[in-house]
CSV table of C-alpha atoms and ligand atoms in Angstrom, one decimal:
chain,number,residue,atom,x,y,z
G,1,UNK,CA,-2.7,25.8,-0.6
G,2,UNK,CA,-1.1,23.4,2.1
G,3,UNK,CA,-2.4,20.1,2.6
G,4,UNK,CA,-2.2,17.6,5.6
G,5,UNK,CA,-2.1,13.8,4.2
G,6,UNK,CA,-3.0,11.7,7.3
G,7,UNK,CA,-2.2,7.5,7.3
G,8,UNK,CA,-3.7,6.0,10.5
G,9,UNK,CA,-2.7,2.8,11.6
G,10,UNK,CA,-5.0,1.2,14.2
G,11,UNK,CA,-2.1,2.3,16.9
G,12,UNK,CA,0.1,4.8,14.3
G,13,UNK,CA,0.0,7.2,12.4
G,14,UNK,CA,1.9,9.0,9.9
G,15,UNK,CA,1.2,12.7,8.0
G,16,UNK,CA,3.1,14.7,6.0
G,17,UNK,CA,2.4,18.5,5.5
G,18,UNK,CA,2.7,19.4,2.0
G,19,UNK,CA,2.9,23.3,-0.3
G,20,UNK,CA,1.2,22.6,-3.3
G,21,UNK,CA,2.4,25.8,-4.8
G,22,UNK,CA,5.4,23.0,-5.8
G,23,UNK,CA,4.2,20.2,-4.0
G,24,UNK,CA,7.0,20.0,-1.7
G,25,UNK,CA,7.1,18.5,1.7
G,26,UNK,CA,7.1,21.1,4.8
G,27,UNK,CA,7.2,18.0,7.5
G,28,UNK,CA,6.6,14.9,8.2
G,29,UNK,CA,6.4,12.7,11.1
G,30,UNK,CA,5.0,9.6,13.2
G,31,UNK,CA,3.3,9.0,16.1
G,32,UNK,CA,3.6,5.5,17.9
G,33,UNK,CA,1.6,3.4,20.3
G,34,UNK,CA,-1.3,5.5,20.0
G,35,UNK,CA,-3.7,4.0,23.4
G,36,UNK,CA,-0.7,2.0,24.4
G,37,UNK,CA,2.3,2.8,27.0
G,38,UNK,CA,5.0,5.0,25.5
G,39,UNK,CA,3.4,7.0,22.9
G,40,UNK,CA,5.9,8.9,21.0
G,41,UNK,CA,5.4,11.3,17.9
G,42,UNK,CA,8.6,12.0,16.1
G,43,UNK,CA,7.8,15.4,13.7
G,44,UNK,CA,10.9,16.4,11.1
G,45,UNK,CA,11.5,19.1,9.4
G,46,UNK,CA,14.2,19.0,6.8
G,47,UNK,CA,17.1,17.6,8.7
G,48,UNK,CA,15.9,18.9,12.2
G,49,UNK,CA,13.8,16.4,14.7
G,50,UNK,CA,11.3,16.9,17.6
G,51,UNK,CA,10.4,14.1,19.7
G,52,UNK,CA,7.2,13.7,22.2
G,53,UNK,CA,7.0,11.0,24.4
G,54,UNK,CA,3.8,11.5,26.5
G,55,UNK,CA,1.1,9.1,26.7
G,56,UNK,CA,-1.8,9.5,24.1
G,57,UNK,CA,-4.6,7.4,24.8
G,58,UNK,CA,-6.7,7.9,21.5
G,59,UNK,CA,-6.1,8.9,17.6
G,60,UNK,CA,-7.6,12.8,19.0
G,61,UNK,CA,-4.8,13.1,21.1
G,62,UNK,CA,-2.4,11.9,19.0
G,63,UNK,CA,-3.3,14.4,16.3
G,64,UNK,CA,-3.7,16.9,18.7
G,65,UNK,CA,-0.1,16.3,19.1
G,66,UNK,CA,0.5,16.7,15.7
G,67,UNK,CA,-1.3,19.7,15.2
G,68,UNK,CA,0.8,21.4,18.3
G,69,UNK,CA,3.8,20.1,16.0
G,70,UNK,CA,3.1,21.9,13.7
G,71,UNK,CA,3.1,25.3,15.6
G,72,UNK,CA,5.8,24.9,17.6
G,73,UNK,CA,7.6,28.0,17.7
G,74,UNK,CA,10.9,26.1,16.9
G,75,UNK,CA,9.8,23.0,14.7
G,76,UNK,CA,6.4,24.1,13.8
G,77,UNK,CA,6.1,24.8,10.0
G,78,UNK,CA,2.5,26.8,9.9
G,79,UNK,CA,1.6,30.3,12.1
G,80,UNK,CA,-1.9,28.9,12.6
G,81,UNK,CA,-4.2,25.9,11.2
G,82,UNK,CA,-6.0,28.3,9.2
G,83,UNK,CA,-3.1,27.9,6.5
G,84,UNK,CA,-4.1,24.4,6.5
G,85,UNK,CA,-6.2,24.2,3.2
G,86,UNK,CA,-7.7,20.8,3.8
G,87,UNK,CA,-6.5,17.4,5.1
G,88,UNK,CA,-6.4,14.1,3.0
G,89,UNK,CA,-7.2,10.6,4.7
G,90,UNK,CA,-5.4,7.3,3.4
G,91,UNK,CA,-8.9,4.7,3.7
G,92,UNK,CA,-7.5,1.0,3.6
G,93,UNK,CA,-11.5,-0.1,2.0
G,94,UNK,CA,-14.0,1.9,0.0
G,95,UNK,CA,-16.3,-1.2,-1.2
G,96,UNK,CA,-17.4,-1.1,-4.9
G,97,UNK,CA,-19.7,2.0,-4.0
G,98,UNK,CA,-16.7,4.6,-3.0
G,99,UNK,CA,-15.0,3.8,-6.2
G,100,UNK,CA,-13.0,7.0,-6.2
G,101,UNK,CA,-11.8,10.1,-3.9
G,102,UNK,CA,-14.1,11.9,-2.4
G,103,UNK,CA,-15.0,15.1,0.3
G,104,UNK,CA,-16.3,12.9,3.5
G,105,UNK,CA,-19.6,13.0,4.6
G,106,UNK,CA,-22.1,11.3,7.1
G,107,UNK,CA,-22.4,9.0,3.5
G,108,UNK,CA,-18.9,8.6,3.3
G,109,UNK,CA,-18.1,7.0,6.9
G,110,UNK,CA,-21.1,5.0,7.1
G,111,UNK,CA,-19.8,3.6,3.8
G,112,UNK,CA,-16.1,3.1,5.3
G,113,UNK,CA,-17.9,2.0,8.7
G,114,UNK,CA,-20.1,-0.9,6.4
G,115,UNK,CA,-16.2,-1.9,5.0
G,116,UNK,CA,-14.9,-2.2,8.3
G,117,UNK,CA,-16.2,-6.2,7.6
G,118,UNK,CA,-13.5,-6.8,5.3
G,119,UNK,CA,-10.7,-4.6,7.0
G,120,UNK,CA,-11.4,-4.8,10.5
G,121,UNK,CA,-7.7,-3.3,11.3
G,122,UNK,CA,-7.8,-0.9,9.2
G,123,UNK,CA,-11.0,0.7,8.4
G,124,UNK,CA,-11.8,1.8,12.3
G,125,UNK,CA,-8.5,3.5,12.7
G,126,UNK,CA,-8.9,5.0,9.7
G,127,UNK,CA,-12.4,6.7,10.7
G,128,UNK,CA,-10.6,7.4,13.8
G,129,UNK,CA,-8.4,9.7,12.4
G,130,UNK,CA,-11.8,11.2,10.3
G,131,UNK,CA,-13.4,11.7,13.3
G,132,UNK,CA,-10.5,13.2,15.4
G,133,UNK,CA,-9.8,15.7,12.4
G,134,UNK,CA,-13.2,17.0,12.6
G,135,UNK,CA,-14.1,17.4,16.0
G,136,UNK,CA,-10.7,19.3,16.3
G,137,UNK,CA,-10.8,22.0,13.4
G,138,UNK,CA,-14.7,21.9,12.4
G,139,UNK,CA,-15.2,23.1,8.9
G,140,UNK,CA,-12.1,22.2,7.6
G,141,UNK,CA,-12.4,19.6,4.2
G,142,UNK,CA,-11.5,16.0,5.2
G,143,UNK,CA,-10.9,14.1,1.8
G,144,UNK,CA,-10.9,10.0,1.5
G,145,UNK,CA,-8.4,8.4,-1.0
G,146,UNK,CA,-9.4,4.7,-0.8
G,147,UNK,CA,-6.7,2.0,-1.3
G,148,UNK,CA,-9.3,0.1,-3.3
G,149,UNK,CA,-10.4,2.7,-5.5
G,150,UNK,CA,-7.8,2.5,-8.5
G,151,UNK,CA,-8.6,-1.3,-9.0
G,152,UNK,CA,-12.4,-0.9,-9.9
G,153,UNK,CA,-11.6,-0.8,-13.2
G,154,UNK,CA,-11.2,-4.7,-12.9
G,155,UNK,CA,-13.4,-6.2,-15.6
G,156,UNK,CA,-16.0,-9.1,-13.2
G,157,UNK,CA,-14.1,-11.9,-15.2
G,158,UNK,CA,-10.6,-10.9,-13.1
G,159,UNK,CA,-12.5,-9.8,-9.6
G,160,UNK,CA,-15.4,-12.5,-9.0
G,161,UNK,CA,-14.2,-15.4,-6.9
G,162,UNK,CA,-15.9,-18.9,-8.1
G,163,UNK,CA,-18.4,-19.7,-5.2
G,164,UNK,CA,-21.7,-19.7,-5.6
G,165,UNK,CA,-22.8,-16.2,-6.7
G,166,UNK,CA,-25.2,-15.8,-3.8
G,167,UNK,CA,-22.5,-14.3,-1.9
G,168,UNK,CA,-21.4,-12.1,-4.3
G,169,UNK,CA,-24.8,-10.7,-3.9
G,170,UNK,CA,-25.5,-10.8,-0.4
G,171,UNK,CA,-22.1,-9.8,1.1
G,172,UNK,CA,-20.0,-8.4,-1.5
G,173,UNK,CA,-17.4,-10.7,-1.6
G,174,UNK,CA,-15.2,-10.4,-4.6
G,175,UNK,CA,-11.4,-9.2,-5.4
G,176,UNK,CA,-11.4,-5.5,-4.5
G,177,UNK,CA,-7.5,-5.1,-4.6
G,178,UNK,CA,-5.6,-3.0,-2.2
G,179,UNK,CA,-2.0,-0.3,-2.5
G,180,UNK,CA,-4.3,1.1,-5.2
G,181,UNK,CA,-2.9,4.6,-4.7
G,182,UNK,CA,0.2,3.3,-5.4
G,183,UNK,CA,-0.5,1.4,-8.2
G,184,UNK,CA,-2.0,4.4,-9.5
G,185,UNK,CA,0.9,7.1,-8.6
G,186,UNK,CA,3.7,4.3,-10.7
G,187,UNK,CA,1.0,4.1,-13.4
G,188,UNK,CA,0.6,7.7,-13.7
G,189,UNK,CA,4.6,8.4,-13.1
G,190,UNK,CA,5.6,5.4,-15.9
G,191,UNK,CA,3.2,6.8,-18.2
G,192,UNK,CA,4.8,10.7,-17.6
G,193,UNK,CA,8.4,9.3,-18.0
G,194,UNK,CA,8.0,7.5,-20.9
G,195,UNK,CA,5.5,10.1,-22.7
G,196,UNK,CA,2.0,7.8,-23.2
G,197,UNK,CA,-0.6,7.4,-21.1
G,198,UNK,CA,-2.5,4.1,-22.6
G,199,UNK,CA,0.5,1.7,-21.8
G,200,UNK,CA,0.2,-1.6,-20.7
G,201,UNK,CA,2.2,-2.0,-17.7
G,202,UNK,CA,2.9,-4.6,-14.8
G,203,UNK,CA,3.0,-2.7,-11.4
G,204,UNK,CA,4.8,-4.8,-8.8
G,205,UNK,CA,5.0,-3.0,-5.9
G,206,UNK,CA,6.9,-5.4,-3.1
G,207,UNK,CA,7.3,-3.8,0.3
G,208,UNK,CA,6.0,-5.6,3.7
G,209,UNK,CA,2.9,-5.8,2.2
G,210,UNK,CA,2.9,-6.7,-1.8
G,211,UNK,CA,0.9,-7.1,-4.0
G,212,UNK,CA,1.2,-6.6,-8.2
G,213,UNK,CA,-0.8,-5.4,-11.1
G,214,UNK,CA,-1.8,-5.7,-14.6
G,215,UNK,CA,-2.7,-2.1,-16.3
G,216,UNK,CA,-4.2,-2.3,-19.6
G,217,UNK,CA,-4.2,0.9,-21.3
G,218,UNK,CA,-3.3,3.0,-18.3
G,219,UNK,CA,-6.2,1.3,-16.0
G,220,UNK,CA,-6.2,-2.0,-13.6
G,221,UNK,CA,-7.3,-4.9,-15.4
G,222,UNK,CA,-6.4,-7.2,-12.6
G,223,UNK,CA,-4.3,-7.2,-8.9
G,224,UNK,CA,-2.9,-9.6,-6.7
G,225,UNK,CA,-4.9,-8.6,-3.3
G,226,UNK,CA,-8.3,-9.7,-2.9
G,227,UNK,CA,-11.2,-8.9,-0.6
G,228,UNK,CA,-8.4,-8.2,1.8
G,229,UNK,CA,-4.8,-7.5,1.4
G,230,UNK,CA,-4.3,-11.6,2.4
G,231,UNK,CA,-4.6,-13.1,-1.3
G,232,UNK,CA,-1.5,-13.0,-3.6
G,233,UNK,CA,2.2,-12.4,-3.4
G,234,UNK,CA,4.3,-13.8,-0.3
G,235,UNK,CA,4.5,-10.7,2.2
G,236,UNK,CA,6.5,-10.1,5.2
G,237,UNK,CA,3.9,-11.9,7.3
G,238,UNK,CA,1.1,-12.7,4.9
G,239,UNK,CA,1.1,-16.3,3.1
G,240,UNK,CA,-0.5,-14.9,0.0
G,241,UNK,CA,-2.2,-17.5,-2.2
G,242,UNK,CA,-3.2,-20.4,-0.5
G,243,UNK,CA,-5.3,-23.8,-0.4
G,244,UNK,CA,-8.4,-22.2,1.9
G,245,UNK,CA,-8.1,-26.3,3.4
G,246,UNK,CA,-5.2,-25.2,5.1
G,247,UNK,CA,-7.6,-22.6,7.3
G,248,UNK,CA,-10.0,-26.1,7.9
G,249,UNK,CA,-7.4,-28.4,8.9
G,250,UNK,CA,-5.9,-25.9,11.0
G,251,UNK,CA,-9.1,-25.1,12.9
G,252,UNK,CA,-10.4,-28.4,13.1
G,253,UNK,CA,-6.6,-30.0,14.1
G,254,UNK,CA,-5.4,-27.2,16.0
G,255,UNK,CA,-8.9,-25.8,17.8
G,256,UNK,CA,-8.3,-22.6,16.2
G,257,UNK,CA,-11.4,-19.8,16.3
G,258,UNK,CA,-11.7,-18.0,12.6
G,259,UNK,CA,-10.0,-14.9,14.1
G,260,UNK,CA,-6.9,-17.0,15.4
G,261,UNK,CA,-6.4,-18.8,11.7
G,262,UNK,CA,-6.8,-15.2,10.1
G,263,UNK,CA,-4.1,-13.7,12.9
G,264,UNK,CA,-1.7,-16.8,12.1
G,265,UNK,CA,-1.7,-16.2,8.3
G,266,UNK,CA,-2.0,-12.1,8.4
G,267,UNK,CA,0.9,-11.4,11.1
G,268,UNK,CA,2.8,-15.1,11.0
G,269,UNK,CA,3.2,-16.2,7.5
G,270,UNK,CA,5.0,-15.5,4.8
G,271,UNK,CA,8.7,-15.2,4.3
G,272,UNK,CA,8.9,-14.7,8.6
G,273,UNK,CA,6.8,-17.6,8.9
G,274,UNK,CA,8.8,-20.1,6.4
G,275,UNK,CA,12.3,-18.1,7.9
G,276,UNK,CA,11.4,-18.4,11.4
G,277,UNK,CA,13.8,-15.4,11.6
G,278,UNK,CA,12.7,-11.8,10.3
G,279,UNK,CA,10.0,-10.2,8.5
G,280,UNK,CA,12.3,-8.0,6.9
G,281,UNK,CA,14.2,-8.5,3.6
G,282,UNK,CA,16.9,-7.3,4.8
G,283,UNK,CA,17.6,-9.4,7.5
G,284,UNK,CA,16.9,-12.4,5.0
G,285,UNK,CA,18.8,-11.4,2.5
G,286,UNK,CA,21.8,-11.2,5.2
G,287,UNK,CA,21.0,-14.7,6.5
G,288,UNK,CA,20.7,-16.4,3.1
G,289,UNK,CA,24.1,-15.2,2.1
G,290,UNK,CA,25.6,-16.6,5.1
G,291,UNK,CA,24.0,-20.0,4.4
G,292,UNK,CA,21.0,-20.0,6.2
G,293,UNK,CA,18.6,-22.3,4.1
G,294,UNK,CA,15.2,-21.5,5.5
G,295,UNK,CA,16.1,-17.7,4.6
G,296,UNK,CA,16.7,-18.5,1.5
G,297,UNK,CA,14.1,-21.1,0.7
G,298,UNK,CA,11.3,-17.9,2.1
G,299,UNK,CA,12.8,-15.9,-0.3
G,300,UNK,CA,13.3,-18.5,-4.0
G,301,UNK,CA,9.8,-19.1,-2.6
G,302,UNK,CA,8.6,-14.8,-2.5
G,303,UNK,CA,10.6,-14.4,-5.9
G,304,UNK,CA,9.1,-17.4,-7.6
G,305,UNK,CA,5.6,-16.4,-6.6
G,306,UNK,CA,6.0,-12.7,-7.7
G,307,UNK,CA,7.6,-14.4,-11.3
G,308,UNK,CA,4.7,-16.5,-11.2
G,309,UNK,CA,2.7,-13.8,-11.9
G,310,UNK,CA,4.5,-11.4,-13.5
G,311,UNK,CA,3.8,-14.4,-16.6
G,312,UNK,CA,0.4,-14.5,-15.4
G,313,UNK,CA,-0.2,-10.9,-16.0
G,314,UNK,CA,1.8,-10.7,-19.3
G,315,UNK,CA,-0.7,-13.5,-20.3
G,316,UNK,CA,-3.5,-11.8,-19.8
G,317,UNK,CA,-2.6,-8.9,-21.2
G,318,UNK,CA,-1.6,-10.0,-24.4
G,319,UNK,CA,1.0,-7.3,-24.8
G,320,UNK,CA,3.5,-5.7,-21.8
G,321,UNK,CA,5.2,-2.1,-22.5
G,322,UNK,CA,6.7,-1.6,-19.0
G,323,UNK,CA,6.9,-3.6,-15.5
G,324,UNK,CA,7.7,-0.6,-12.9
G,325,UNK,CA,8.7,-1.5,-9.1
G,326,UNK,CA,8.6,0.4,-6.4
G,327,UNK,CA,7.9,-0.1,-2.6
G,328,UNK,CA,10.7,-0.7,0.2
G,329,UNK,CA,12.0,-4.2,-1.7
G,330,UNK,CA,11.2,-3.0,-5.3
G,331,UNK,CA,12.6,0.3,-4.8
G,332,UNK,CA,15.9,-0.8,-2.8
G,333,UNK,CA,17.0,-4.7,-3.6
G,334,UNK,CA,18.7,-4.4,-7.0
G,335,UNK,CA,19.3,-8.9,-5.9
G,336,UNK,CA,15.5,-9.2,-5.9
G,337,UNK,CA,14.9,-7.2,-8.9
G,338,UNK,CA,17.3,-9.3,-11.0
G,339,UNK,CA,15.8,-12.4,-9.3
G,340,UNK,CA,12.5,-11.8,-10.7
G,341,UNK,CA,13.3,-11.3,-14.1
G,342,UNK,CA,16.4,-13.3,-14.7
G,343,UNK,CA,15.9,-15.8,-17.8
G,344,UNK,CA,13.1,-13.8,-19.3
G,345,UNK,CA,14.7,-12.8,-22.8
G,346,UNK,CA,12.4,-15.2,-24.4
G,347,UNK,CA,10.0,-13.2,-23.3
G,348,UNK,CA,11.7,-9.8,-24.2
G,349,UNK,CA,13.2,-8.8,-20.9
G,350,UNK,CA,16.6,-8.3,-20.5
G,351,UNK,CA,17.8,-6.4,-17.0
G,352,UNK,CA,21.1,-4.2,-17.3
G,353,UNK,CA,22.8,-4.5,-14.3
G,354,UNK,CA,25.0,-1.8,-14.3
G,355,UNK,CA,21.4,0.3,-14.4
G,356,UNK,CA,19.7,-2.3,-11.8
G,357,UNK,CA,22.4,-0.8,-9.5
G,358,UNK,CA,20.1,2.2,-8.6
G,359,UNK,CA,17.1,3.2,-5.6
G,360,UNK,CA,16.5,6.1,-8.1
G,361,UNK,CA,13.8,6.6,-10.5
G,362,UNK,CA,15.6,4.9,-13.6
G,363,UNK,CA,15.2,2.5,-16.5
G,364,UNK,CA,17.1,-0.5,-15.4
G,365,UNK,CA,16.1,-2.6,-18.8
G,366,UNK,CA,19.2,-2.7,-21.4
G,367,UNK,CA,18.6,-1.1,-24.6
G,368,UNK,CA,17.8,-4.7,-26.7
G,369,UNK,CA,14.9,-5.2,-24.1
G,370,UNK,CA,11.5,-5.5,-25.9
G,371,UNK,CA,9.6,-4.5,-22.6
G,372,UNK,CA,11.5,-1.6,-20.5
G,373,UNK,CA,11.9,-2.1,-16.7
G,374,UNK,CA,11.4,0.6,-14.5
G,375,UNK,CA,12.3,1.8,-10.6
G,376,UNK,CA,9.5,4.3,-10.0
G,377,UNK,CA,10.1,5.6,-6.2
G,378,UNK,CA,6.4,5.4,-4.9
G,379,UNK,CA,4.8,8.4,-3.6
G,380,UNK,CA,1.3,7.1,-2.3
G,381,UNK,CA,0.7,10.5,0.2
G,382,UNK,CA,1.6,13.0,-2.8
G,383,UNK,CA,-1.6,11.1,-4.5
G,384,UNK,CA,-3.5,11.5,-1.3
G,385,UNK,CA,-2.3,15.5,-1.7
G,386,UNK,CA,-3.4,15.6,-5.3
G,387,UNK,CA,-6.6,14.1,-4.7
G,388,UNK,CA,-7.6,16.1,-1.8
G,389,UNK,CA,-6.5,19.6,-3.6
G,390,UNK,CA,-8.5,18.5,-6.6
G,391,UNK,CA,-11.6,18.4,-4.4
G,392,UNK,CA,-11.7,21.0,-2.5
G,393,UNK,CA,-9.4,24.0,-4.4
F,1,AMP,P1,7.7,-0.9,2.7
F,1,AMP,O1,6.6,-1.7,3.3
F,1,AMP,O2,7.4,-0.5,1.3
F,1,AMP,O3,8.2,0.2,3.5
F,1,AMP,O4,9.0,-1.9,2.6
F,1,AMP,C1,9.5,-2.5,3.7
F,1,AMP,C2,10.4,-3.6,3.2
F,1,AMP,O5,11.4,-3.2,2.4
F,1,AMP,C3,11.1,-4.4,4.4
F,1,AMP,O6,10.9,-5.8,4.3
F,1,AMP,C4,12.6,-4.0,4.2
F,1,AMP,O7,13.4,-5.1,4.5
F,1,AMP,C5,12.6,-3.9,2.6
F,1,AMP,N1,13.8,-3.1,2.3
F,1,AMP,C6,14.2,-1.9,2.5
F,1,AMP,N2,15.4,-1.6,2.0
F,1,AMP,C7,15.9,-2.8,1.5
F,1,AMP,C8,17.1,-3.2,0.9
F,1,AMP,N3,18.1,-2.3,0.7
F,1,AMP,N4,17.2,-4.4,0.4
F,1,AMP,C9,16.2,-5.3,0.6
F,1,AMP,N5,15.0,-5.0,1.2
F,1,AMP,C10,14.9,-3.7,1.6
């Protein structure tokens, strides 16, 4: 059966086609600046490229677009949708009542519509896509593979925050965790790889957004992310844990609205907010070795905060097997990797840098380390393939 995997941004989108004879990728692409000047879908197939640049002023043209991708006579990859088994949605938030995959129904998106309160970007574009998908090839099977889903395995004692309980019960407010399809995939992959499946593991995935997480036993115990992606690690953009005062004074010094305070520490924090210079690790990494002390100060302040908890997690698990990374940083900056677990051989980790030298799926622990360290390439739309097979085959 083939399988579309759709992500939608609130103005992108990616998909990826896949063959689940042997899982493999047909195509994959992006569209850009969905309902904003300059659309452009870029579709790939192998090593060849098509590019569209037409305006698209909605998510149903933009996958209309992608659907003409995929039968073009020269790039296309299908003879007809009909090959197209079912499609698979990436859903930012799934509540605590869509606690797992699932076909969609009217149930289902009035449930994702309810979560659109705690991820307003997200959540709408997401149903967009839903939507879109339906009204343009009725009868096919839309799966949802929530982003929150993995983590509600969290025991109350790691997700309930410590205000008055009230709100828990009224609203729903509580840790809910996000990147859970990723977390899942490096649990599952860490578990194949090293032959167990009831390992205690620290998942530290650290990509724009990141966020980390303790598995006890092959299921989330706890996770960085909270009721929305904001709470936890530094990010690209996001401040991560923070005094809430911070928001106050702000608002009440500043004249901010709610919405302005959560824009500023969403899309103006974290390493680009203390660098003043670049969201992207790259760019600081650059910087910081030419001297540039704000770069560097943005990232000794990500990598102490992602340290921070890696002890955190190994505390409250009693016992670590494996810490895997994975995500754009995790996967690619051998630096950051070593950064985060330098001076840890008290605790049983020891990196070996010849083997940190990698962006492949590797150990990169030396042989005298108690607790193994892992790359574990992420592959969050394979899930989303999986998933969405598994329902509907
Ligand atoms: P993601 O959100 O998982 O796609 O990850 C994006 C982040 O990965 C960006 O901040 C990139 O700068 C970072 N990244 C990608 N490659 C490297 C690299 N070789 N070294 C450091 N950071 C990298």
């Amino acid at each position: 059966m083939k399988i579309l995997v759709i992500n939608c941004g609130s103005s992108s989108l990616k998909y990826q086609l896949f063959d689940m004879k042997d899982e493999s990728v047909l195509c994959k692409g992006l569209v850009e600046r969905i309902a904003i000047n300059g659309s452009k879908l870029t579709h790939k197939v192998g090593d060849k490229k098509l590019v569209v640049e037409e305006d698209m002023k909605d998510h149903t043209e933009a996958i209309k677009h992608v659907f003409n991708a995929l039968l073009d006579e020269k790039y296309g990859v299908v003879k007809s949708l009909d090959e197209i088994g079912a499609i698979g949605h990436r859903v930012l938030h799934g509540g605590d009542t869509l606690t797992k995959s699932t076909i969609i129904d009217d149930h289902v998106k009035a449930k994702v519509e309810e979560f659109i309160k705690f991820g307003p970007l997200h959540n709408p574009a997401n149903l967009m896509g839903i939507r879109a998908c339906e009204k343009l090839v009725p009868g096919k099977k839309n799966v949802a593979v929530f982003d929150t889903a993995f983590h509600q395995t969290m025991p109350a004692k790691t997700y309930m925050y410590a205000i008055p309980y009230e709100y828990y019960e009224d609203y729903r407010i509580r840790k809910f965790g996000f990147h859970g399809t990723s977390h899942r995939y490096v649990t599952l992959r860490t578990g194949q790889l090293l032959g167990r499946n009831d390992l205690n593991i620290i998942t530290v995935h650290l990509g724009n957004g990141s966020s980390i997480s303790a598995i006890k036993e092959g299921k989330c115990f706890d996770t960085s992310m909270g009721l929305t992606p904001l709470e936890g690690l530094l990010m690209g953009t996001r401040s991560g844990d923070i005094d809430p005062t911070v928001m106050n004074f702000l608002m009440s010094e500043k004249g901010y609205t709610p919405e302005e305070v959560n824009q500023i520490f969403n899309k103006k924090s974290g390493v680009l907010g203390v660098s003043g210079l670049s969201s992207d690790f790259r760019d600081l990494e650059e910087a910081a070795d030419n001297g540039n002390e704000r770069a560097r100060l943005a990232l000794d302040m990500f990598i102490t905060r992602v340290r921070k908890y890696i002890g955190g997690y190994m505390a409250e698990l009693g016992h670590v097997d494996v810490i895997s990374f994975a995500g754009g940083i995790g996967e690619n900056s051998a630096t950051i990797r070593k950064a985060v677990l330098e001076n840890m051989e008290e605790y049983g980790i020891v990196i070996d840098d010849s083997r940190n030298d990698t962006r492949e799926e590797s150990v990169i622990s030396a042989d005298n380390s108690r607790i193994k360290v892992l790359v574990v390439p992420t592959n969050e739309e394979l899930m989303i393939a999986r998933d969405t097979l598994e329902l509907t085959k």
